[in-house]
PDB file of C-alpha atoms in Angstrom:
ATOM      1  CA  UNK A1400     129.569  77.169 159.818  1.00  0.00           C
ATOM      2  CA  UNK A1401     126.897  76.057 157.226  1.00  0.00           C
ATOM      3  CA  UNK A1402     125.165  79.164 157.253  1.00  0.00           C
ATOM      4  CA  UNK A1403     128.589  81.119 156.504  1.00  0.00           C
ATOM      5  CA  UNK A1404     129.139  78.685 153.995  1.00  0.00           C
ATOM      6  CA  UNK A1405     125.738  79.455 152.461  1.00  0.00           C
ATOM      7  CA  UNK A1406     126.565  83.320 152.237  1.00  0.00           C
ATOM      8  CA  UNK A1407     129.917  82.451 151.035  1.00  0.00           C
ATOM      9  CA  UNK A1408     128.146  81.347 147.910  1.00  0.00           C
ATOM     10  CA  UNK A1409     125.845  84.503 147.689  1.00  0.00           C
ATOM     11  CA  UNK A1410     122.337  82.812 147.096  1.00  0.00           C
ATOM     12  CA  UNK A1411     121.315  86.464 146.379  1.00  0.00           C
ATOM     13  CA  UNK A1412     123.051  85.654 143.022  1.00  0.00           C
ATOM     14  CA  UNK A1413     123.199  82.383 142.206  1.00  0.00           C
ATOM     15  CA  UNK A1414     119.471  81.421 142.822  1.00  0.00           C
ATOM     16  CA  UNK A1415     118.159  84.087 140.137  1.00  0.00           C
ATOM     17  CA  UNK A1416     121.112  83.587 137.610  1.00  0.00           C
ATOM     18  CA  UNK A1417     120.201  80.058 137.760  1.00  0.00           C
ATOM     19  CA  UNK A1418     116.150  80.588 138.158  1.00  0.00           C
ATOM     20  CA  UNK A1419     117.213  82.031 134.519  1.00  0.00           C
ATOM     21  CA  UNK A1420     118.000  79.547 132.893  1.00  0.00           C
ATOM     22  CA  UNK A1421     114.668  77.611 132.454  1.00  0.00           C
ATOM     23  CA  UNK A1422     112.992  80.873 131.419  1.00  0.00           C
ATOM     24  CA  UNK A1423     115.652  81.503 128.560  1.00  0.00           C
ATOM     25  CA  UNK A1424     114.977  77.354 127.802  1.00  0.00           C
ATOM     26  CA  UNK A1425     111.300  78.025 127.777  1.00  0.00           C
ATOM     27  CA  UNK A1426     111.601  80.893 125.369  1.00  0.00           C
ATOM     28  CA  UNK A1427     113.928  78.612 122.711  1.00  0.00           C
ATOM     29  CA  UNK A1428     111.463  75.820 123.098  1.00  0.00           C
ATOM     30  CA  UNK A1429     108.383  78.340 122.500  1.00  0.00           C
ATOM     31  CA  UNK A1430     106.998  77.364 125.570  1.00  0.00           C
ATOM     32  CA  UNK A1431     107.443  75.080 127.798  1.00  0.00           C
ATOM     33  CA  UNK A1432     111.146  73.568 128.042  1.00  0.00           C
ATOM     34  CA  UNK A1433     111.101  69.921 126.425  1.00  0.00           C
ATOM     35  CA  UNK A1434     114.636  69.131 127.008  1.00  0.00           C
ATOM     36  CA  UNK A1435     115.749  65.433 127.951  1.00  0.00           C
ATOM     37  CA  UNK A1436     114.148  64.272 130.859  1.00  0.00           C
ATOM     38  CA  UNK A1437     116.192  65.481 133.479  1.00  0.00           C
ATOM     39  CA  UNK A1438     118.466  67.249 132.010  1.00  0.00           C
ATOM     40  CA  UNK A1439     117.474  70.219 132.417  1.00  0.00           C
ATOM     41  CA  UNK A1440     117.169  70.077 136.387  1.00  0.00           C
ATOM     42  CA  UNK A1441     120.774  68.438 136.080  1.00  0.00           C
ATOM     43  CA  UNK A1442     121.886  71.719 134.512  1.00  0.00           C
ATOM     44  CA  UNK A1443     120.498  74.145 136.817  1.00  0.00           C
ATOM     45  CA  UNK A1444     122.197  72.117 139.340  1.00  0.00           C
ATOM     46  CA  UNK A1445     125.701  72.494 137.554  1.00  0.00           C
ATOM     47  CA  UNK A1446     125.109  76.149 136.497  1.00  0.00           C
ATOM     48  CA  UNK A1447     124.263  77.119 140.700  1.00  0.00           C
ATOM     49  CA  UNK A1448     127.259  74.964 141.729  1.00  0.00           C
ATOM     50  CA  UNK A1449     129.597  76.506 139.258  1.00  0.00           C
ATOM     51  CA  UNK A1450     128.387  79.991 140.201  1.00  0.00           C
ATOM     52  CA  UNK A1451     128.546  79.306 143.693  1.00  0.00           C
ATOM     53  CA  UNK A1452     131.882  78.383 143.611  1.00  0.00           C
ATOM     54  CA  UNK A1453     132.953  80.960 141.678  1.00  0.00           C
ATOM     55  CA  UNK A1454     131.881  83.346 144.347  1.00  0.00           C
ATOM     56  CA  UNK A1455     133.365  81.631 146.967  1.00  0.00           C
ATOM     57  CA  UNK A1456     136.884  81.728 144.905  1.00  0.00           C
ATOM     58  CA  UNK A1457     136.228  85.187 144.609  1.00  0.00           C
ATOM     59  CA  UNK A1458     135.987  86.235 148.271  1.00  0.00           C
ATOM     60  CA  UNK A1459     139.136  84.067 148.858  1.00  0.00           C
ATOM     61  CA  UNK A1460     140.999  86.375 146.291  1.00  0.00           C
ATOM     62  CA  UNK A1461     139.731  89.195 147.562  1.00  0.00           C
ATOM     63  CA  UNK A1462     139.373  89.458 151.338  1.00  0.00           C
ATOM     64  CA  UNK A1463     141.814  92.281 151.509  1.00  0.00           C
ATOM     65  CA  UNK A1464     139.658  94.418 149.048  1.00  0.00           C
ATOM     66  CA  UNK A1465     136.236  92.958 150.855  1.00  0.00           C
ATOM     67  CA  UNK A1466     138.017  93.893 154.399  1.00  0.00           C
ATOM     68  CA  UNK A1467     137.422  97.538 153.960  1.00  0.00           C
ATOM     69  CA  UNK A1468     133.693  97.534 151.663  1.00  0.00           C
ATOM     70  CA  UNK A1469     131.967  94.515 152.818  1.00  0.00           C
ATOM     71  CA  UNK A1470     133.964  93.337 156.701  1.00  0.00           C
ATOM     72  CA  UNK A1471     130.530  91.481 156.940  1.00  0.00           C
ATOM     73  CA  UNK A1472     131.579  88.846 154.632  1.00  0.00           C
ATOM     74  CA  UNK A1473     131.939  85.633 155.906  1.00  0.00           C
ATOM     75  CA  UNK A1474     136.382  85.476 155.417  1.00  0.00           C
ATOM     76  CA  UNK A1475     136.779  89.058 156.589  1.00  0.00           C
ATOM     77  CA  UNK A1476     134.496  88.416 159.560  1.00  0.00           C
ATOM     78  CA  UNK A1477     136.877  85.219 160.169  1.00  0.00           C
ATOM     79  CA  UNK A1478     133.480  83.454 160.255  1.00  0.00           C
ATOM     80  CA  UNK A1479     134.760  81.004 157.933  1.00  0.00           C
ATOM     81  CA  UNK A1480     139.054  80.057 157.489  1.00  0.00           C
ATOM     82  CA  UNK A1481     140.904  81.358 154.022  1.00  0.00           C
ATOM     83  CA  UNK A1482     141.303  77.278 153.271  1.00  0.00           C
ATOM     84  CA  UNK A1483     137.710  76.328 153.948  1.00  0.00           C
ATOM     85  CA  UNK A1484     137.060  78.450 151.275  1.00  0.00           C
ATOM     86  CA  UNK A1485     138.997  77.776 148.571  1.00  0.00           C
ATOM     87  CA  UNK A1486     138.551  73.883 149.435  1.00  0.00           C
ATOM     88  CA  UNK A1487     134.348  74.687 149.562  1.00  0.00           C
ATOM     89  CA  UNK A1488     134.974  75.925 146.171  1.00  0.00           C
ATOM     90  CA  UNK A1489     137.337  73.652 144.780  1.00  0.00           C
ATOM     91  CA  UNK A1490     134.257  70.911 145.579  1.00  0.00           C
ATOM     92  CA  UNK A1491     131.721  72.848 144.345  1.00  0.00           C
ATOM     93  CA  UNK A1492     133.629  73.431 140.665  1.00  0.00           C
ATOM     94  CA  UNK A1493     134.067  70.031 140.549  1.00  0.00           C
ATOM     95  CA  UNK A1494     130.603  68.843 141.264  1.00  0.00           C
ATOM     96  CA  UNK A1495     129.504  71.664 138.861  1.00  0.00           C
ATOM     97  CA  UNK A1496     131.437  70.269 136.037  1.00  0.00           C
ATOM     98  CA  UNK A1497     130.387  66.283 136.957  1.00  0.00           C
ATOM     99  CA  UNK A1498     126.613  67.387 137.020  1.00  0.00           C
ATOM    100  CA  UNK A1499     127.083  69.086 133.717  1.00  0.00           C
ATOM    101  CA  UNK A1500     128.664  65.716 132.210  1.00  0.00           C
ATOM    102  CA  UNK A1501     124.997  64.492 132.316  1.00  0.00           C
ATOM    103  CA  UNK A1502     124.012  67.094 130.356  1.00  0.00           C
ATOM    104  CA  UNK A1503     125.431  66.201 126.993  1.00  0.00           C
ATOM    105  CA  UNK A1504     128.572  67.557 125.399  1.00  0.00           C
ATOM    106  CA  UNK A1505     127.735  71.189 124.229  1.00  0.00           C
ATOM    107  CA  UNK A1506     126.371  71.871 127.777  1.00  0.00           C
ATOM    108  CA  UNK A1507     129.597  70.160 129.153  1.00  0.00           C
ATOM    109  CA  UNK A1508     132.141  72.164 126.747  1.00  0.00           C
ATOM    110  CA  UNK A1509     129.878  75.448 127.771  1.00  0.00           C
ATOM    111  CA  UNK A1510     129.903  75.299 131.376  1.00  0.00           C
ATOM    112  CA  UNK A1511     133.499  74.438 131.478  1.00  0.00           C
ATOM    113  CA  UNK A1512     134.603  76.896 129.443  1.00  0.00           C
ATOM    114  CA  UNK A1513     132.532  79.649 131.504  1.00  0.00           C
ATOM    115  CA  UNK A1514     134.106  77.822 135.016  1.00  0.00           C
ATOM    116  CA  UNK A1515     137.662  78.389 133.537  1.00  0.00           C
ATOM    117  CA  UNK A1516     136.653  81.631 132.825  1.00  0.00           C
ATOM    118  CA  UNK A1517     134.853  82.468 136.028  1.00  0.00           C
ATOM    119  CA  UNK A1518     137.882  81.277 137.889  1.00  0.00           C
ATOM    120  CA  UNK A1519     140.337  83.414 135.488  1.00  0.00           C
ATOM    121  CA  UNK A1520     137.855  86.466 136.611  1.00  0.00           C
ATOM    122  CA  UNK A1521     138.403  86.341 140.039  1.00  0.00           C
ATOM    123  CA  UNK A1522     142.359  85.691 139.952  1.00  0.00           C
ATOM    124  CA  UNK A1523     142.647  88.822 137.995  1.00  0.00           C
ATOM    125  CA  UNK A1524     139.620  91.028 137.977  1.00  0.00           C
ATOM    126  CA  UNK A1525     141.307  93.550 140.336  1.00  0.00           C
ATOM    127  CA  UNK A1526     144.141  93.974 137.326  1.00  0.00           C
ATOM    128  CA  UNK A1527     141.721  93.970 134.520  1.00  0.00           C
ATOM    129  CA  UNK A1528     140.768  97.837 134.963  1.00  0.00           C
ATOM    130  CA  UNK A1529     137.758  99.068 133.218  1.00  0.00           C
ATOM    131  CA  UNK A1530     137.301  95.668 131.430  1.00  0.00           C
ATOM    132  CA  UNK A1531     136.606  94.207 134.546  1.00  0.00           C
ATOM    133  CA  UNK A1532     132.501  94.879 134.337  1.00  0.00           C
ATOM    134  CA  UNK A1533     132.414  94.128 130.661  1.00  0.00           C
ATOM    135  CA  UNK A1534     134.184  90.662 131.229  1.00  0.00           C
ATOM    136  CA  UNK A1535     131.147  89.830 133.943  1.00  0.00           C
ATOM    137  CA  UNK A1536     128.504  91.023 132.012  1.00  0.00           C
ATOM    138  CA  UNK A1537     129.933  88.877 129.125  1.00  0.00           C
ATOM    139  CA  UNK A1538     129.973  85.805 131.505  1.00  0.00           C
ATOM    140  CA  UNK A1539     126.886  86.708 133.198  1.00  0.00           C
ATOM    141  CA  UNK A1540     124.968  86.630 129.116  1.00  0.00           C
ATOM    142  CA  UNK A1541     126.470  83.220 128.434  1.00  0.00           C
ATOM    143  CA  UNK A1542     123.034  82.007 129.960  1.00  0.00           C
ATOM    144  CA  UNK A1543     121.379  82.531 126.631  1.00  0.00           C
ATOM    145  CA  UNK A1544     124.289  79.913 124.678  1.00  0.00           C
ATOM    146  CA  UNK A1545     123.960  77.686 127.741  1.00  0.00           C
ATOM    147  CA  UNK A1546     119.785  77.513 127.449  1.00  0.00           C
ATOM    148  CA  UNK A1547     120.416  76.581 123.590  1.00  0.00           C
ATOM    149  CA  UNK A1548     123.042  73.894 124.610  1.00  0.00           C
ATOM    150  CA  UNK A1549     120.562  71.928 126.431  1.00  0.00           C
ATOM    151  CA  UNK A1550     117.334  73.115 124.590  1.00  0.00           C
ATOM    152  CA  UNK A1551     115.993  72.458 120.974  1.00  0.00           C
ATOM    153  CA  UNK A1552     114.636  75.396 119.547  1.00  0.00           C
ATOM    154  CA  UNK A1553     111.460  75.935 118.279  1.00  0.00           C
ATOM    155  CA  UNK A1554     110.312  78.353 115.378  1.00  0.00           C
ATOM    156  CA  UNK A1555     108.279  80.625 117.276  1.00  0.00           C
ATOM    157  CA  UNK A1556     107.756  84.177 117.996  1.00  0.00           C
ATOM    158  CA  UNK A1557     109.165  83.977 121.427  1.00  0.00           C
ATOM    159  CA  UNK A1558     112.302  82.733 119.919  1.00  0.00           C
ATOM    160  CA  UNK A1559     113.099  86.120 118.238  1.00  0.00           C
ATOM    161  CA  UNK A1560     113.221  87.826 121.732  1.00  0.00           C
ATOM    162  CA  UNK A1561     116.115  85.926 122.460  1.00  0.00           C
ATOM    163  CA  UNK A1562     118.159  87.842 119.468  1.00  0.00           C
ATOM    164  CA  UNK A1563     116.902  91.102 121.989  1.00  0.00           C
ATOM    165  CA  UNK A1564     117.163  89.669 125.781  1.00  0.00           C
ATOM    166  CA  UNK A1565     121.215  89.224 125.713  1.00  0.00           C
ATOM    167  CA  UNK A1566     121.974  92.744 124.223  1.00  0.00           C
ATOM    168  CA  UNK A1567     119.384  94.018 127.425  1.00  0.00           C
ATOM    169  CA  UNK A1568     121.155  91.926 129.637  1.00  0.00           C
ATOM    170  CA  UNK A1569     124.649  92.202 128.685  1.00  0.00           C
ATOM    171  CA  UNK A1570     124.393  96.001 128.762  1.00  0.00           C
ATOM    172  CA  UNK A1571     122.320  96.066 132.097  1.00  0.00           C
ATOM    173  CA  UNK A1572     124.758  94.062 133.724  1.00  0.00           C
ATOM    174  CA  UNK A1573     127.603  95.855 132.385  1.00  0.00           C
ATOM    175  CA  UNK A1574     125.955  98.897 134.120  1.00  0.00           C
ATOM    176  CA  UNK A1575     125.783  97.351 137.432  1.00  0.00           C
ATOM    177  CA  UNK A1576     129.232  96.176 137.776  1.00  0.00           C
ATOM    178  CA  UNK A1577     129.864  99.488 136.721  1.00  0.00           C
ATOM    179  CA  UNK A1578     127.884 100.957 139.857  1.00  0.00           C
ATOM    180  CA  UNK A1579     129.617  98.144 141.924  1.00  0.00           C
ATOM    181  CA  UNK A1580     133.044  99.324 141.515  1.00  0.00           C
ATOM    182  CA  UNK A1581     131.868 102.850 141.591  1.00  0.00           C
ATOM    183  CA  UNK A1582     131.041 101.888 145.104  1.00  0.00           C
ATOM    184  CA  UNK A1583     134.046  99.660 146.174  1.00  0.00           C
ATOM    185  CA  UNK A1584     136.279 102.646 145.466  1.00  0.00           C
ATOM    186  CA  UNK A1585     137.246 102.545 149.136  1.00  0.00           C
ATOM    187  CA  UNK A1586     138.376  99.173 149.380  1.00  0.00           C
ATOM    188  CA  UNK A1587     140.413  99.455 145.902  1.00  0.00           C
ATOM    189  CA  UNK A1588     142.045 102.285 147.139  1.00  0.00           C
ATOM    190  CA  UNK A1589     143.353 100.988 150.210  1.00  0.00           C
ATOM    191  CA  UNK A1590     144.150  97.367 149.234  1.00  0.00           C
ATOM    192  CA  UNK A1591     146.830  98.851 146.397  1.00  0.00           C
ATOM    193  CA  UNK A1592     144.550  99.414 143.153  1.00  0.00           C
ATOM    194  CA  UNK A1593     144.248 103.311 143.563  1.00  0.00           C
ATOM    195  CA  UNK A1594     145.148 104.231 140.035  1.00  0.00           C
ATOM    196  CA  UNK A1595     141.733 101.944 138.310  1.00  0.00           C
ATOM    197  CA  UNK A1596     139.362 103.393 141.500  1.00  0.00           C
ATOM    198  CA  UNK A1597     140.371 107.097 141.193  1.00  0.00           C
ATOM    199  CA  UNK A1598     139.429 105.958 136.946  1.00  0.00           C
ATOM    200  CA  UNK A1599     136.272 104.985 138.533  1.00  0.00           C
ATOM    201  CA  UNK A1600     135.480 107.782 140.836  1.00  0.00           C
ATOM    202  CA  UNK A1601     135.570 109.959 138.269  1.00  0.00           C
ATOM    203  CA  UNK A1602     132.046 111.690 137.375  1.00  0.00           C
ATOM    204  CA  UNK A1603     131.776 110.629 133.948  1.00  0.00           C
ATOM    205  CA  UNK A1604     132.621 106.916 135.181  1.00  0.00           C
ATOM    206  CA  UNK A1605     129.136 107.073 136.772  1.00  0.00           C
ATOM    207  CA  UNK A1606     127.531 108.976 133.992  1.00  0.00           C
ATOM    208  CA  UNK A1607     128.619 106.117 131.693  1.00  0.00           C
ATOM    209  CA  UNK A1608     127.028 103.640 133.574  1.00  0.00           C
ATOM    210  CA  UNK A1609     123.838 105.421 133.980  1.00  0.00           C
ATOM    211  CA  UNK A1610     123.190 105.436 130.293  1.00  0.00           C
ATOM    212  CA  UNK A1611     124.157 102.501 129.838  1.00  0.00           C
ATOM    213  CA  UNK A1612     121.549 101.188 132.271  1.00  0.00           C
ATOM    214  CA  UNK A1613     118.710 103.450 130.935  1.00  0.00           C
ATOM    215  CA  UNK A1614     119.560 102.492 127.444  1.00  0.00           C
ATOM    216  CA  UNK A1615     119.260  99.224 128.357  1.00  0.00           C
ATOM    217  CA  UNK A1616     116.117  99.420 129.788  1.00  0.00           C
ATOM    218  CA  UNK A1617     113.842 100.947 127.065  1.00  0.00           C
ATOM    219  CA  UNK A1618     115.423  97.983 124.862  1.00  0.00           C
ATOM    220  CA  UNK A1619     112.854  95.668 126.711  1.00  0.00           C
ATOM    221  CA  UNK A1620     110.066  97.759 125.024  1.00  0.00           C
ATOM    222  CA  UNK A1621     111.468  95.710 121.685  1.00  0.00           C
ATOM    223  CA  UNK A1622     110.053  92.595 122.223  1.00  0.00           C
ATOM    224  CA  UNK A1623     106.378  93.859 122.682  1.00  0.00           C
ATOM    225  CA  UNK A1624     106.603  96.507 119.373  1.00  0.00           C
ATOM    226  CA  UNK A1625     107.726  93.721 117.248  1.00  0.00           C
ATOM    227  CA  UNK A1626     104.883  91.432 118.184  1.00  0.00           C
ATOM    228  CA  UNK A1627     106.721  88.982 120.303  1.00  0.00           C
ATOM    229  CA  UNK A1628     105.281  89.569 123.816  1.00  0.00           C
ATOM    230  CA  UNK A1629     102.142  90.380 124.794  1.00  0.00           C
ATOM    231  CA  UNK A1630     100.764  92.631 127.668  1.00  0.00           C
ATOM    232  CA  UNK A1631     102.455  90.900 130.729  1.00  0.00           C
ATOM    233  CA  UNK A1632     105.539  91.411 129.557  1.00  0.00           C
ATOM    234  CA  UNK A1633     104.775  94.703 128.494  1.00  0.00           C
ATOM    235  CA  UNK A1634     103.736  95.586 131.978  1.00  0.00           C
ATOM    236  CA  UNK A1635     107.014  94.019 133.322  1.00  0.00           C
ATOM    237  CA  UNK A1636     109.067  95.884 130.815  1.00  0.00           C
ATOM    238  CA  UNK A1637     107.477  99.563 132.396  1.00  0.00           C
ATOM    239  CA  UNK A1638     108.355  98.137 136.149  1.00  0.00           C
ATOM    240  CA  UNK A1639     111.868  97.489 134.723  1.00  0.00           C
ATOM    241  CA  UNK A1640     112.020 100.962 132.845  1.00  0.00           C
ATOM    242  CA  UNK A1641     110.614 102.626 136.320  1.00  0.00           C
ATOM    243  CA  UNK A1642     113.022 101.186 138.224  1.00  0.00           C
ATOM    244  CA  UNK A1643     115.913 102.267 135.989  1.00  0.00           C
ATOM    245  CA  UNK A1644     114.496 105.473 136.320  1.00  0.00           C
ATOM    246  CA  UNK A1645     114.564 105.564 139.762  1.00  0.00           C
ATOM    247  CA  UNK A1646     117.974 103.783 139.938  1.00  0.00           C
ATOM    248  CA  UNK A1647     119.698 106.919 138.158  1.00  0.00           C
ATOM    249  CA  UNK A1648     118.576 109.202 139.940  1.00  0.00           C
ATOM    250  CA  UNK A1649     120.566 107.867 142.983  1.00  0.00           C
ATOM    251  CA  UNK A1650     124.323 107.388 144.316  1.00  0.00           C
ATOM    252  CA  UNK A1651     125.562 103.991 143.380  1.00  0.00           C
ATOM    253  CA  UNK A1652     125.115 102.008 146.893  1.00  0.00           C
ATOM    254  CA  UNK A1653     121.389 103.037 147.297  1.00  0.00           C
ATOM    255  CA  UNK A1654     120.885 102.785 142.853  1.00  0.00           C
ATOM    256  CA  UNK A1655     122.537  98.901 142.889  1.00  0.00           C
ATOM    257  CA  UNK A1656     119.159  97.337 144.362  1.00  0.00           C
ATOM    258  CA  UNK A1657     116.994  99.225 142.299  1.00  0.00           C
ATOM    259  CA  UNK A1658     118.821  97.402 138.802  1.00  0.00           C
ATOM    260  CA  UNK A1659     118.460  93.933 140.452  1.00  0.00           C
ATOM    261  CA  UNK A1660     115.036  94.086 140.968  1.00  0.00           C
ATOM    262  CA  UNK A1661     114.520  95.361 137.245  1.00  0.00           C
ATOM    263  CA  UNK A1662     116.272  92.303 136.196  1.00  0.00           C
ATOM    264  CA  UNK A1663     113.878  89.955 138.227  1.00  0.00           C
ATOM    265  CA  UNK A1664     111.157  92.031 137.228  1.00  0.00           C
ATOM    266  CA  UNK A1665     111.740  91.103 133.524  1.00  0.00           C
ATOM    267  CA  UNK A1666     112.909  87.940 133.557  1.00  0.00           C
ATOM    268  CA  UNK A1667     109.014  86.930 135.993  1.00  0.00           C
ATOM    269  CA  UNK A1668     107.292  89.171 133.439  1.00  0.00           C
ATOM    270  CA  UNK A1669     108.698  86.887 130.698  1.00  0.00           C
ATOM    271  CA  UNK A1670     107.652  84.068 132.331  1.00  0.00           C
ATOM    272  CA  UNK A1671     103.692  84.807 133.300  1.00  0.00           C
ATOM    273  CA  UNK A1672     103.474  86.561 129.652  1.00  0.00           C
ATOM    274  CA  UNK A1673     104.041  83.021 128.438  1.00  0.00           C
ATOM    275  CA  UNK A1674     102.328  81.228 130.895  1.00  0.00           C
ATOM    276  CA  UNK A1675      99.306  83.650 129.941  1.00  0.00           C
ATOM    277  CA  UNK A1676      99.285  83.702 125.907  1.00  0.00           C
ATOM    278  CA  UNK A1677     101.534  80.723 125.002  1.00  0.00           C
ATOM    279  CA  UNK A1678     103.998  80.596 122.194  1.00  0.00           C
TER     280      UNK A1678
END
């Protein structure tokens, strides 16, 4: 049961969304994060609780989808009961939002605002057609607002790459939702949303994405041109570019891991450029 529970929450996601946040707070603070003591491990707690329960809300709303592209997950493998899960993430919304309260206010108002909105997503993703990747990669960006609600900034040059990083990330995640409903065409089709897959089974649905992605990726060159990152992260943002690269030149299942590890790939190289040359 716990180790259902566990996949219910998709640590695959959650643990690098919220592994994010303290590099984005390092980058406003020019370094190292200085936030309140504490508050900062509070908020990574609230931001993976929030996230987890969203994706446990979201296999509860869509197990009949799930049932036909992904019958390994935990409710369509009847590993774990319909009511477990919606209770498991009831719990873990609510601890989300209580850890967040000892955060301060603007973290607070921030959080909850992306939970309602989270929640909202997985109610009605399946009727939100080809908005539905743009509203994730909108949520998914709101970790740059949530790293300056619990971080002052300083005037540095690693603050500037911070008016770069959500344009990269918004567009690169908007590119693989893109590839992720390209893929769960089956399951949309058979559950009752044929009209939005046979939208996105259509050729230039896919060619969208792919530029979309590519584009994305030579934006990470930026930071390094202007003078804002050294050569770490210029070696990082060449892994990232190559594995773009690679990632549109294949069909969506086998191209989706290629654009996560592009992401981690940055968002490391970020990190040890910092670590190695400062603010």
């Amino acid at each position: 049961m716990i180790r259902s529970l566990i996949r219910l929450t998709r640590p695959y996601y959650t643990v690098p969304l919220t592994a994010g946040l303290p590099v984005i707070a390092a980058y406003v603070a020019g370094g190292r994060p200085n936030a309140a003591e504490g508050s900062l491990l509070w908020a990574m707690a609230a931001l993976w609780s929030v996230l987890s329960a969203a994706y446990a809300l979201n296999d509860y709303c869509d197990i009949r989808f799930d049932a036909v592209n992904s019958p390994h997950r935990p409710l369509p493998d009847k590993e774990i009961a319909p009511g477990i899960a919606l209770a498991a993430s009831g719990g873990l919304f609510a601890a989300g939002l209580a850890l967040a309260s000892l955060c301060g206010l603007p973290f607070f108002l921030l959080l909850t605002l992306v939970a309602v909105g989270l929640a909202a997503y997985d109610v009605y993703s399946k009727r939100l057609g080809l908005l539905k990747p743009l509203a994730v990669a909108l949520l998914t960006t709101s970790l740059y607002p949530m790293a300056f609600a619990i971080q002052e900034p300083a005037d540095t040059p690693r603050l500037y790459v911070l008016a770069i990083h959500p344009v990269w990330l918004l567009m690169t995640t908007l590119g693989y939702e893109m590839l992720k409903d390209i893929r769960d065409v089956p399951g949309d089709r058979a559950a009752g949303s044929r009209r939005e897959a046979e939208r996105r089974a259509e050729p230039g649905f896919l060619l969208a994405a792919r530029a979309i992605l590519l584009a994305a990726s030579l934006l990470t060159l930026l930071p390094y041109a202007l003078g804002y990152c050294k050569e770490v992260y210029l070696l990082s943002a060449i892994g990232a570019i190559g594995l773009v690269a690679l990632a549109i030149q294949e069909q969506p299942l086998r191209a989706i891991p290629y654009v996560y590890a592009s992401v981690v790939v940055i968002t490391a190289g970020s990190l040890a450029d910092l670590w190695a040359y400062g603010p």
